[in-house]
CSV table of C-alpha atoms in Angstrom, one decimal:
chain,number,residue,atom,x,y,z
A,3,MET,CA,-30.6,-102.5,59.0
A,4,LYS,CA,-28.0,-100.0,58.2
A,5,MET,CA,-28.5,-96.4,59.3
A,6,LYS,CA,-27.8,-93.5,57.0
A,7,LYS,CA,-26.8,-90.6,59.0
A,8,THR,CA,-25.9,-87.0,58.1
A,9,LEU,CA,-24.0,-85.1,60.6
A,10,ALA,CA,-23.2,-81.4,60.3
A,11,THR,CA,-20.0,-80.4,62.0
A,12,VAL,CA,-19.7,-76.9,63.3
A,13,ALA,CA,-16.3,-75.4,64.0
A,14,ILE,CA,-16.0,-72.4,66.4
A,15,THR,CA,-13.1,-70.0,65.8
A,16,ALA,CA,-11.7,-68.7,69.1
A,17,GLY,CA,-12.7,-65.1,69.5
A,18,CYS,CA,-15.9,-63.2,70.3
A,19,ILE,CA,-18.6,-64.4,72.5
A,20,ALA,CA,-21.8,-62.6,71.5
A,21,LEU,CA,-23.9,-61.7,74.5
A,22,GLY,CA,-26.7,-59.5,73.1
A,23,ALA,CA,-28.0,-63.0,73.4
A,24,TYR,CA,-29.4,-65.3,70.8
A,25,LEU,CA,-29.8,-69.1,70.8
A,26,HIS,CA,-31.1,-72.0,68.8
A,27,ALA,CA,-30.3,-75.6,68.0
A,28,ARG,CA,-28.4,-77.7,65.5
A,29,TYR,CA,-29.7,-81.2,65.2
A,30,THR,CA,-28.5,-84.6,63.9
A,31,GLU,CA,-31.0,-85.8,61.3
A,32,TYR,CA,-31.7,-89.5,60.9
A,33,THR,CA,-33.0,-90.6,57.5
A,34,GLU,CA,-33.8,-94.0,58.8
A,35,ALA,CA,-34.6,-95.1,62.4
A,36,PRO,CA,-32.1,-97.5,63.9
A,37,VAL,CA,-33.8,-100.8,64.8
A,38,VAL,CA,-32.3,-103.8,66.6
A,39,LYS,CA,-33.7,-107.1,65.2
A,40,ILE,CA,-34.5,-109.8,67.7
A,41,SER,CA,-35.4,-113.4,67.4
A,42,PRO,CA,-38.3,-115.2,69.2
A,43,GLU,CA,-36.0,-116.8,71.8
A,44,ASP,CA,-34.7,-113.4,72.9
A,45,THR,CA,-38.2,-112.3,74.0
A,46,ALA,CA,-38.9,-112.5,77.7
A,47,THR,CA,-41.5,-115.1,78.6
A,48,VAL,CA,-43.3,-115.0,82.0
A,49,PHE,CA,-44.7,-118.0,83.8
A,50,SER,CA,-46.6,-117.6,87.1
A,51,GLY,CA,-45.0,-114.2,87.5
A,52,GLN,CA,-41.4,-115.4,87.0
A,53,ALA,CA,-39.3,-114.3,84.0
A,54,THR,CA,-37.5,-117.3,82.4
A,55,ALA,CA,-35.7,-115.5,79.6
A,56,SER,CA,-32.3,-114.0,80.3
A,57,ARG,CA,-32.5,-111.3,77.6
A,58,VAL,CA,-35.2,-108.7,77.0
A,59,ALA,CA,-36.1,-107.5,73.5
A,60,MET,CA,-35.0,-104.0,72.8
A,61,SER,CA,-35.9,-101.7,70.0
A,62,TYR,CA,-34.9,-98.1,69.3
A,63,ALA,CA,-36.9,-95.3,67.7
A,64,PRO,CA,-35.9,-91.7,66.9
A,65,THR,CA,-36.6,-89.1,69.7
A,66,ASP,CA,-40.0,-87.5,69.3
A,67,PHE,CA,-39.9,-83.7,70.0
A,68,THR,CA,-43.6,-83.0,69.1
A,69,GLU,CA,-45.0,-83.1,72.7
A,70,ALA,CA,-42.2,-80.9,74.1
A,71,ALA,CA,-42.5,-78.4,71.2
A,72,ALA,CA,-46.3,-78.2,71.7
A,73,LYS,CA,-45.9,-77.5,75.4
A,74,SER,CA,-43.2,-74.9,74.8
A,75,VAL,CA,-44.4,-72.6,72.0
A,76,GLU,CA,-47.5,-71.5,74.0
A,77,SER,CA,-45.3,-70.5,76.9
A,78,VAL,CA,-42.6,-68.6,75.0
A,79,VAL,CA,-43.4,-64.9,74.2
A,80,HIS,CA,-41.9,-62.3,71.9
A,81,VAL,CA,-40.3,-59.5,73.9
A,82,LYS,CA,-40.0,-56.1,72.1
A,83,VAL,CA,-37.9,-53.3,73.7
A,84,LEU,CA,-38.8,-49.7,73.0
A,85,GLN,CA,-36.8,-46.6,74.0
A,86,GLU,CA,-37.4,-42.9,73.9
A,87,SER,CA,-35.0,-41.0,71.7
A,88,ARG,CA,-32.1,-39.9,73.9
A,89,GLN,CA,-30.4,-36.5,74.4
A,90,SER,CA,-26.7,-36.1,74.5
A,91,ALA,CA,-24.9,-36.8,77.8
A,92,TYR,CA,-23.5,-33.3,78.6
A,93,GLY,CA,-23.8,-29.8,77.3
A,94,SER,CA,-20.1,-29.0,77.5
A,95,SER,CA,-17.0,-29.7,75.4
A,96,ASP,CA,-14.9,-29.7,78.5
A,97,PRO,CA,-12.4,-32.6,78.1
A,98,PHE,CA,-12.7,-33.4,81.8
A,99,LEU,CA,-16.4,-34.0,81.3
A,100,GLN,CA,-15.8,-36.0,78.2
A,101,PHE,CA,-13.3,-38.2,80.0
A,102,PHE,CA,-15.9,-39.2,82.6
A,103,PHE,CA,-19.1,-39.1,80.6
A,104,GLY,CA,-18.1,-39.3,76.9
A,105,PRO,CA,-18.2,-36.8,74.0
A,106,ARG,CA,-21.1,-34.4,73.7
A,107,VAL,CA,-23.8,-35.1,71.0
A,108,GLN,CA,-26.0,-32.3,69.8
A,109,PRO,CA,-29.6,-32.5,71.2
A,110,GLN,CA,-32.3,-33.8,69.0
A,111,GLN,CA,-36.0,-33.4,69.0
A,112,PRO,CA,-38.0,-36.1,71.0
A,113,GLN,CA,-39.5,-38.7,68.6
A,114,GLY,CA,-41.3,-41.0,70.9
A,115,PRO,CA,-40.6,-44.7,71.6
A,116,GLN,CA,-38.6,-46.5,69.0
A,117,LEU,CA,-38.2,-50.3,68.7
A,118,THR,CA,-34.5,-50.9,69.6
A,119,GLY,CA,-34.4,-54.6,70.1
A,120,SER,CA,-36.4,-57.8,70.4
A,121,GLY,CA,-36.0,-61.2,71.9
A,122,SER,CA,-37.9,-63.8,73.9
A,123,GLY,CA,-39.3,-64.6,77.3
A,124,VAL,CA,-40.9,-67.5,79.1
A,125,ILE,CA,-44.2,-67.5,81.0
A,126,ILE,CA,-43.6,-69.1,84.4
A,127,SER,CA,-47.1,-68.4,86.0
A,128,ASN,CA,-50.6,-68.3,84.8
A,129,ASP,CA,-51.1,-64.8,86.1
A,130,GLY,CA,-48.4,-63.2,83.9
A,131,TYR,CA,-44.9,-63.5,85.3
A,132,ILE,CA,-42.3,-63.8,82.6
A,133,VAL,CA,-38.6,-64.6,82.8
A,134,THR,CA,-36.2,-63.1,80.2
A,135,ASN,CA,-32.6,-61.8,80.0
A,136,ASN,CA,-31.5,-58.7,81.8
A,137,HIS,CA,-29.3,-57.5,78.9
A,138,LEU,CA,-32.4,-57.6,76.6
A,139,ILE,CA,-34.5,-55.1,78.6
A,140,GLU,CA,-32.1,-53.2,80.9
A,141,ASN,CA,-32.3,-50.0,78.9
A,142,ALA,CA,-36.0,-50.2,77.9
A,143,ASP,CA,-38.4,-47.4,78.4
A,144,LYS,CA,-41.3,-49.6,77.4
A,145,ILE,CA,-41.6,-53.4,77.2
A,146,GLU,CA,-44.1,-55.0,74.8
A,147,ILE,CA,-45.0,-58.6,75.2
A,148,VAL,CA,-46.6,-60.5,72.3
A,149,LEU,CA,-48.1,-63.9,73.1
A,150,ASN,CA,-48.1,-66.9,70.8
A,151,ASP,CA,-51.8,-66.2,70.0
A,152,ARG,CA,-50.8,-62.6,68.9
A,153,ARG,CA,-52.3,-60.8,71.9
A,154,VAL,CA,-50.1,-57.8,72.9
A,155,PHE,CA,-49.5,-56.6,76.5
A,156,GLU,CA,-47.3,-53.9,78.1
A,157,GLY,CA,-44.8,-55.5,80.4
A,158,THR,CA,-43.9,-54.1,83.9
A,159,LEU,CA,-40.4,-54.7,85.0
A,160,ILE,CA,-40.4,-56.4,88.4
A,161,GLY,CA,-36.7,-56.7,88.9
A,162,THR,CA,-33.4,-57.6,87.3
A,163,ASP,CA,-30.2,-59.4,88.3
A,164,LYS,CA,-27.1,-58.5,86.2
A,165,THR,CA,-25.0,-61.1,88.0
A,166,THR,CA,-27.0,-63.9,86.3
A,167,ASP,CA,-28.4,-61.9,83.4
A,168,ILE,CA,-32.0,-62.7,84.5
A,169,ALA,CA,-35.0,-60.3,84.6
A,170,LEU,CA,-38.6,-60.7,85.7
A,171,VAL,CA,-41.4,-59.0,83.8
A,172,LYS,CA,-45.2,-59.0,84.6
A,173,ILE,CA,-48.2,-58.6,82.3
A,174,GLU,CA,-51.8,-58.1,83.4
A,175,ALA,CA,-53.3,-61.3,82.0
A,176,SER,CA,-54.8,-64.5,83.4
A,177,ASP,CA,-55.2,-68.2,82.3
A,178,LEU,CA,-51.9,-68.2,80.6
A,179,LYS,CA,-49.9,-71.4,79.9
A,180,PRO,CA,-46.8,-71.4,82.1
A,181,LEU,CA,-43.8,-73.7,81.3
A,182,ALA,CA,-43.1,-76.0,84.2
A,183,PHE,CA,-39.6,-75.9,85.7
A,184,GLY,CA,-37.4,-78.9,85.2
A,185,ASN,CA,-34.4,-80.1,87.1
A,186,SER,CA,-31.3,-78.7,85.3
A,187,ASP,CA,-29.0,-80.5,87.7
A,188,ALA,CA,-30.3,-83.8,86.3
A,189,LEU,CA,-29.4,-82.9,82.7
A,190,LYS,CA,-26.8,-85.2,81.2
A,191,VAL,CA,-24.2,-84.4,78.6
A,192,GLY,CA,-25.6,-85.9,75.3
A,193,GLU,CA,-29.2,-85.4,76.3
A,194,TRP,CA,-31.6,-83.9,73.7
A,195,VAL,CA,-32.9,-80.4,74.4
A,196,LEU,CA,-35.0,-77.9,72.4
A,197,ALA,CA,-34.4,-74.1,72.1
A,198,VAL,CA,-37.6,-72.1,71.6
A,199,GLY,CA,-37.7,-68.5,70.8
A,200,ASN,CA,-38.1,-65.8,68.1
A,201,PRO,CA,-34.9,-65.6,66.0
A,202,PHE,CA,-34.9,-62.8,63.5
A,203,ASN,CA,-38.5,-62.0,64.5
A,204,LEU,CA,-39.6,-65.5,63.4
A,205,THR,CA,-42.0,-66.2,66.2
A,206,SER,CA,-42.5,-69.6,67.8
A,207,THR,CA,-39.4,-71.2,66.3
A,208,VAL,CA,-38.2,-74.6,67.7
A,209,THR,CA,-34.8,-76.1,67.1
A,210,ALA,CA,-33.1,-79.2,68.6
A,211,GLY,CA,-29.7,-80.2,69.8
A,212,ILE,CA,-27.9,-81.9,72.6
A,213,VAL,CA,-26.3,-80.8,75.9
A,214,SER,CA,-22.6,-80.4,74.9
A,215,ALA,CA,-21.3,-79.4,78.4
A,216,LYS,CA,-22.5,-78.2,81.8
A,217,SER,CA,-21.2,-75.7,84.3
A,218,ARG,CA,-19.4,-73.8,81.5
A,219,LYS,CA,-17.8,-70.4,82.5
A,220,MET,CA,-17.3,-68.1,79.5
A,221,GLY,CA,-16.3,-64.7,81.1
A,222,ILE,CA,-19.0,-62.9,79.2
A,223,ASN,CA,-20.7,-61.4,82.2
A,224,GLN,CA,-18.6,-58.5,83.4
A,225,SER,CA,-20.9,-57.4,86.3
A,226,GLN,CA,-19.6,-57.5,89.9
A,227,MET,CA,-20.0,-61.0,91.5
A,228,SER,CA,-21.2,-62.5,88.2
A,229,VAL,CA,-22.4,-66.1,88.3
A,230,GLU,CA,-21.6,-68.1,85.2
A,231,SER,CA,-22.4,-71.8,85.1
A,232,PHE,CA,-24.0,-72.2,81.6
A,233,ILE,CA,-25.5,-75.2,80.0
A,234,GLN,CA,-23.7,-75.5,76.6
A,235,THR,CA,-25.7,-76.9,73.7
A,236,ASP,CA,-25.2,-77.2,70.0
A,237,ALA,CA,-28.7,-75.9,69.4
A,238,ALA,CA,-28.9,-73.5,66.5
A,239,VAL,CA,-29.7,-70.0,68.0
A,240,ASN,CA,-29.7,-66.5,66.5
A,241,PRO,CA,-30.6,-62.9,67.3
A,242,GLY,CA,-34.0,-62.9,68.9
A,243,ASN,CA,-33.6,-66.2,70.9
A,244,SER,CA,-32.2,-64.2,73.9
A,245,GLY,CA,-34.4,-64.9,76.9
A,246,GLY,CA,-36.1,-67.9,75.3
A,247,ALA,CA,-36.6,-71.4,76.6
A,248,LEU,CA,-34.3,-74.4,76.7
A,249,VAL,CA,-36.5,-77.4,77.4
A,250,ASN,CA,-36.0,-81.1,77.8
A,251,THR,CA,-37.8,-83.8,75.8
A,252,ARG,CA,-40.6,-83.8,78.4
A,253,GLY,CA,-41.3,-80.1,77.7
A,254,GLU,CA,-39.9,-78.8,81.0
A,255,LEU,CA,-37.9,-75.6,81.3
A,256,VAL,CA,-34.2,-76.4,82.1
A,257,GLY,CA,-32.6,-73.1,81.0
A,258,ILE,CA,-32.9,-69.6,79.7
A,259,ASN,CA,-31.0,-69.1,76.4
A,260,THR,CA,-28.6,-66.3,76.9
A,261,ALA,CA,-25.5,-66.2,74.6
A,262,ILE,CA,-23.8,-67.8,71.6
A,263,ALA,CA,-20.2,-68.5,70.7
A,264,SER,CA,-19.7,-66.7,67.4
A,265,ASN,CA,-17.4,-64.4,65.5
A,266,THR,CA,-20.1,-63.2,63.2
A,267,GLY,CA,-23.0,-62.3,65.6
A,268,SER,CA,-25.0,-65.2,64.2
A,269,TYR,CA,-25.0,-68.9,65.2
A,270,THR,CA,-21.9,-70.8,64.3
A,271,GLY,CA,-21.7,-73.6,66.7
A,272,TYR,CA,-22.6,-73.5,70.4
A,273,SER,CA,-25.1,-71.7,72.6
A,274,PHE,CA,-25.3,-71.1,76.3
A,275,ALA,CA,-28.2,-71.1,78.7
A,276,VAL,CA,-28.6,-70.1,82.4
A,277,PRO,CA,-29.7,-73.3,84.2
A,278,THR,CA,-33.1,-73.3,86.0
A,279,SER,CA,-31.3,-74.2,89.2
A,280,ILE,CA,-30.3,-70.5,89.2
A,281,VAL,CA,-33.3,-69.1,87.2
A,282,GLN,CA,-35.9,-70.4,89.6
A,283,LYS,CA,-34.3,-69.0,92.7
A,284,VAL,CA,-33.6,-65.6,91.0
A,285,ALA,CA,-37.2,-65.3,89.8
A,286,ALA,CA,-38.6,-66.2,93.2
A,287,ASP,CA,-36.4,-63.6,94.9
A,288,LEU,CA,-37.3,-60.8,92.4
A,289,LYS,CA,-41.0,-61.6,92.8
A,290,GLU,CA,-40.9,-61.7,96.6
A,291,TYR,CA,-38.3,-59.0,97.5
A,292,GLY,CA,-37.7,-57.1,94.3
A,293,GLU,CA,-34.0,-58.0,94.7
A,294,VAL,CA,-32.0,-61.2,94.5
A,295,GLN,CA,-30.9,-62.5,97.9
A,296,ARG,CA,-27.3,-63.3,97.1
A,297,ALA,CA,-25.6,-65.8,99.4
A,298,LEU,CA,-21.9,-65.5,99.8
A,299,LEU,CA,-19.1,-67.6,101.2
A,300,GLY,CA,-16.7,-64.6,101.4
A,301,VAL,CA,-13.7,-66.2,99.7
A,302,SER,CA,-11.4,-65.6,96.8
A,303,ILE,CA,-11.1,-68.7,94.7
A,304,ALA,CA,-9.2,-70.3,91.8
A,305,GLU,CA,-9.5,-73.3,89.5
A,306,ILE,CA,-7.3,-76.3,90.2
A,307,ASN,CA,-5.0,-76.8,87.2
A,308,SER,CA,-2.3,-79.4,86.6
A,309,GLU,CA,0.3,-77.3,88.3
A,310,LEU,CA,-1.8,-76.9,91.5
A,311,GLN,CA,-2.7,-80.6,91.4
A,312,LYS,CA,1.0,-81.4,91.7
A,313,LYS,CA,1.6,-78.8,94.4
A,314,TYR,CA,-1.2,-80.1,96.6
A,315,ASN,CA,-0.6,-83.8,95.7
A,316,LEU,CA,-4.2,-84.3,94.3
A,317,GLU,CA,-5.3,-87.4,92.4
A,318,LYS,CA,-7.1,-85.2,89.8
A,319,PRO,CA,-7.1,-81.5,88.8
A,320,GLU,CA,-10.5,-81.0,90.4
A,321,GLY,CA,-11.9,-78.8,93.1
A,322,VAL,CA,-11.7,-75.1,94.0
A,323,LEU,CA,-8.7,-73.6,95.7
A,324,VAL,CA,-9.4,-71.0,98.4
A,325,MET,CA,-7.0,-68.2,97.8
A,326,ASP,CA,-8.1,-65.9,100.6
A,327,VAL,CA,-10.9,-65.7,103.2
A,328,ASN,CA,-12.6,-62.4,104.0
A,329,GLU,CA,-12.7,-61.1,107.6
A,330,GLY,CA,-16.1,-61.7,109.2
A,331,SER,CA,-17.3,-63.9,106.3
A,332,ALA,CA,-19.3,-67.1,106.4
A,333,ALA,CA,-16.3,-69.2,105.3
A,334,ARG,CA,-14.1,-67.7,108.1
A,335,ASP,CA,-16.7,-68.5,110.8
A,336,ALA,CA,-16.9,-72.0,109.4
A,337,GLY,CA,-13.2,-72.5,109.8
A,338,ILE,CA,-12.2,-72.4,106.1
A,339,GLN,CA,-8.6,-71.2,105.6
A,340,SER,CA,-6.6,-70.2,102.6
A,341,GLU,CA,-5.2,-73.1,100.6
A,342,ASP,CA,-8.2,-75.3,101.5
A,343,ILE,CA,-9.6,-77.0,98.5
A,344,ILE,CA,-13.4,-77.2,98.3
A,345,ILE,CA,-14.5,-80.5,96.6
A,346,ALA,CA,-18.2,-80.7,97.5
A,347,VAL,CA,-21.2,-78.7,98.7
A,348,ASP,CA,-24.0,-80.6,100.5
A,349,GLY,CA,-22.4,-83.8,99.1
A,350,ARG,CA,-22.5,-82.6,95.5
A,351,PRO,CA,-19.1,-82.7,93.8
A,352,THR,CA,-17.5,-79.3,93.2
A,353,MET,CA,-15.0,-79.7,90.4
A,354,THR,CA,-14.8,-76.2,89.0
A,355,VAL,CA,-15.3,-72.5,90.0
A,356,ALA,CA,-18.5,-72.4,87.9
A,357,GLN,CA,-20.0,-75.4,89.8
A,358,LEU,CA,-19.2,-73.8,93.2
A,359,GLN,CA,-20.8,-70.5,92.1
A,360,GLU,CA,-23.9,-72.3,90.8
A,361,GLN,CA,-24.3,-74.4,94.0
A,362,ILE,CA,-24.0,-71.3,96.3
A,363,ALA,CA,-26.2,-69.2,94.0
A,364,GLN,CA,-29.1,-71.6,94.7
A,365,HIS,CA,-29.2,-70.5,98.4
A,366,ARG,CA,-30.2,-67.4,100.3
A,367,PRO,CA,-28.4,-65.7,103.2
A,368,GLY,CA,-29.0,-67.6,106.4
A,369,ASP,CA,-29.0,-71.0,104.7
A,370,THR,CA,-26.5,-73.5,106.0
A,371,VAL,CA,-24.5,-75.8,103.7
A,372,LYS,CA,-22.1,-78.6,104.3
A,373,LEU,CA,-18.7,-77.9,102.8
A,374,THR,CA,-16.3,-80.8,102.0
A,375,TYR,CA,-12.7,-79.7,101.6
A,376,ILE,CA,-9.1,-81.0,101.6
A,377,ARG,CA,-6.5,-79.5,103.9
A,378,ASP,CA,-3.0,-80.9,104.1
A,379,GLY,CA,-4.1,-84.0,102.2
A,380,LYS,CA,-6.9,-84.8,104.5
A,381,GLU,CA,-10.6,-84.7,103.7
A,382,MET,CA,-12.7,-82.6,106.1
A,383,THR,CA,-16.2,-81.2,106.4
A,384,THR,CA,-17.8,-78.2,108.1
A,385,MET,CA,-21.2,-76.5,108.3
A,386,CYS,CA,-21.3,-73.0,106.9
A,387,THR,CA,-24.1,-70.4,107.3
A,388,LEU,CA,-24.1,-68.2,104.2
A,389,ARG,CA,-24.3,-64.4,104.5
A,390,ASN,CA,-25.4,-61.5,102.3
A,391,VAL,CA,-23.2,-58.7,100.7
A,392,ARG,CA,-23.3,-56.8,104.0
A,393,GLY,CA,-22.0,-59.7,106.1
A,394,THR,CA,-25.3,-60.5,107.8
A,395,THR,CA,-27.9,-63.3,107.4
A,396,GLU,CA,-30.8,-60.8,107.0
A,397,VAL,CA,-32.9,-60.4,103.9
A,398,VAL,CA,-31.8,-57.4,101.8
A,399,LYS,CA,-34.7,-55.4,100.4
A,400,VAL,CA,-34.6,-52.7,97.8
A,401,ALA,CA,-36.6,-50.3,100.0
A,402,ASP,CA,-33.9,-50.5,102.6
A,403,ALA,CA,-31.5,-48.9,100.1
A,404,THR,CA,-33.4,-45.6,99.9
A,405,ASP,CA,-33.5,-45.4,103.7
A,406,VAL,CA,-29.7,-45.9,103.8
A,407,LEU,CA,-29.0,-43.2,101.3
A,408,GLY,CA,-31.6,-40.7,102.6
A,409,GLY,CA,-33.2,-37.9,100.6
A,410,SER,CA,-35.9,-37.3,98.0
A,411,LEU,CA,-34.9,-38.8,94.7
A,412,ARG,CA,-36.6,-38.7,91.2
A,413,PRO,CA,-35.6,-39.2,87.6
A,414,ILE,CA,-34.8,-36.0,85.8
A,415,SER,CA,-37.6,-34.4,83.7
A,416,ASP,CA,-37.6,-34.0,79.9
A,417,ASP,CA,-37.0,-30.3,80.3
A,418,GLU,CA,-34.0,-31.0,82.5
A,419,LYS,CA,-32.6,-33.4,79.9
A,420,GLN,CA,-33.0,-30.8,77.2
A,421,ASN,CA,-31.7,-27.8,79.1
A,422,MET,CA,-28.6,-29.7,80.4
A,423,HIS,CA,-28.2,-32.0,77.4
A,424,LEU,CA,-28.5,-35.1,79.4
A,425,ARG,CA,-29.7,-38.6,78.4
A,426,TYR,CA,-30.4,-39.9,81.9
A,427,GLY,CA,-30.0,-39.2,85.6
A,428,ILE,CA,-31.5,-39.2,89.1
A,429,LYS,CA,-31.9,-35.9,90.8
A,430,VAL,CA,-31.4,-35.5,94.6
A,431,GLU,CA,-34.1,-32.9,95.2
A,432,LYS,CA,-33.6,-32.8,99.0
A,433,VAL,CA,-30.8,-34.4,100.9
A,434,GLY,CA,-32.0,-36.1,104.1
A,435,ASN,CA,-30.3,-37.9,106.9
A,436,GLY,CA,-28.3,-40.7,105.4
A,437,LYS,CA,-25.2,-41.7,103.4
A,438,LEU,CA,-25.7,-39.0,100.8
A,439,LYS,CA,-25.5,-36.3,103.4
A,440,GLU,CA,-22.6,-37.9,105.2
A,441,SER,CA,-20.7,-38.1,101.9
A,442,GLY,CA,-21.2,-34.4,101.1
A,443,VAL,CA,-23.9,-34.6,98.4
A,444,ARG,CA,-25.9,-31.3,98.2
A,445,ASP,CA,-29.5,-30.6,97.1
A,446,GLY,CA,-29.9,-30.6,93.3
A,447,PHE,CA,-27.1,-33.0,92.5
A,448,ILE,CA,-27.9,-35.2,89.5
A,449,ILE,CA,-26.6,-38.8,89.9
A,450,LEU,CA,-25.7,-40.1,86.4
A,451,LYS,CA,-23.9,-43.3,87.3
A,452,ALA,CA,-23.6,-45.6,90.3
A,453,ASN,CA,-20.8,-48.1,90.3
A,454,ARG,CA,-20.3,-47.3,86.6
A,455,THR,CA,-24.0,-48.1,85.7
A,456,PRO,CA,-26.1,-45.3,84.0
A,457,LEU,CA,-29.2,-44.5,86.0
A,458,THR,CA,-32.6,-43.9,84.5
A,459,THR,CA,-34.9,-44.8,87.5
A,460,VAL,CA,-34.7,-44.6,91.2
A,461,LYS,CA,-35.2,-48.4,91.4
A,462,GLU,CA,-32.0,-48.9,89.5
A,463,LEU,CA,-30.1,-46.9,92.1
A,464,GLU,CA,-31.9,-48.9,94.9
A,465,GLN,CA,-30.9,-52.2,93.4
A,466,ILE,CA,-27.3,-51.2,92.9
A,467,THR,CA,-27.1,-49.9,96.5
A,468,ALA,CA,-28.8,-53.1,97.9
A,469,THR,CA,-26.3,-55.4,96.3
A,470,ALA,CA,-23.1,-53.2,96.6
A,471,SER,CA,-20.6,-55.2,98.5
A,472,GLU,CA,-17.6,-52.8,98.3
A,473,GLY,CA,-19.4,-49.5,98.8
A,474,LEU,CA,-21.1,-47.1,96.3
A,475,PHE,CA,-19.3,-44.8,93.9
A,476,ILE,CA,-21.6,-42.2,92.3
A,477,SER,CA,-20.8,-39.6,89.6
A,478,GLY,CA,-22.8,-36.7,88.3
A,479,ILE,CA,-23.3,-33.0,87.8
A,480,TYR,CA,-24.9,-30.1,89.6
A,481,PRO,CA,-27.3,-27.7,87.8
A,482,ASN,CA,-24.5,-25.1,87.5
A,483,GLY,CA,-22.5,-27.5,85.4
A,484,LYS,CA,-20.0,-28.6,88.1
A,485,VAL,CA,-19.1,-32.3,87.9
A,486,ALA,CA,-18.7,-34.2,91.2
A,487,TYR,CA,-18.3,-37.8,92.3
A,488,TYR,CA,-18.6,-39.4,95.7
A,489,ALA,CA,-17.5,-42.6,97.4
A,490,ILE,CA,-20.1,-43.8,99.9
A,491,ASN,CA,-19.2,-46.3,102.6
A,492,LEU,CA,-22.3,-48.5,103.1
A,493,GLN,CA,-20.8,-50.7,105.9
A,494,ASP,CA,-20.9,-48.2,108.7
């Protein structure tokens, strides 16, 4: 029987990668199911438990997505982001201030929370834990969660991780329907997947596509130590899908939809999801510690290209070249040297930088991994105990960051925002014994940015401090209008 098949081909123009995040799936529609006809002699016959036929009858049917869709829609929520109206950043036209903090905007009257964005999230526990994208909720003053049955809850932010663009939110509810985690490592290129979310505020929307590629690095996450190893699909996705579920045909969560490749802001071809191999570990860390326990090798790395393949006499342009090894790092202690080429972690092939990042990101400081590498044309192995950003194997807790800085900290009040024409800031009410005092910070200083990130809560400062690997740079202003900035060494 002939198969009539309509295939929509989507071309992606090189250009913008839209990360405000939105995903969904394009699918191939079969108008007639392909069936292989068989004759009676092709059918296996069994006598006394022994098969006598050499061929087994085979038939093909179109993939059924109904079970996976039914499991998914109840577990995917609508995430609404609300923000208070903001005041301008500074009350001065001083060009020096504008250089650091942007031009002044005239203050406006407070108007209450306004809806500034919406997307999706995935329920991962029956007691209300929800995974979504960091970029969706990072500037939210209030998070509103709408379930598939239309119940509405206020969400509490548990923690965020900019390096993977994952955030964890909690609602006070019970007997929810979580989506089970699947094994994203087992996904194969060409396998069917569903994207579930709320594009254009159209709730509980399901689309289908295939896995187009794995371990894709796009360069769209500009945060320090970013981890990009996306699942690429041709699922049709659009604004509102950000933070939604990518599921396999068994209805298991295999990724969190995060970005699309587009030069229009809407779906034009391919979408990208953070694999659950990363999501599951990040969510567990945020729930247990309030901060991701980032494991590091402590190396500078590069992709093997055809030029490097020739230089190091490799059979294929695969593997990750070690450019440099940090002093006191896990890699140095394990005997790794510059110009070594890492080809596997725990026996799993490491063909690209993205794969190496994904493999290490699944671990915590203190975990030991087996590295397989090539040195001078010989394949070698070594055991490597991973470390945190501070060079130890200990768990890094957000609470530790406050102790390190020292002092009494709080968000600035509405009156302070209005009087000083500020939009955000953390005030150092009283400097205590710690890094702030050592760096010369005085009472009353308002920290506006830490490592170039605007601060609205003390928790944000704690998270940045806890994960800062190269020190902390803070900028801000004193009540008298004097601008100041400080470099803080966290290593001593």
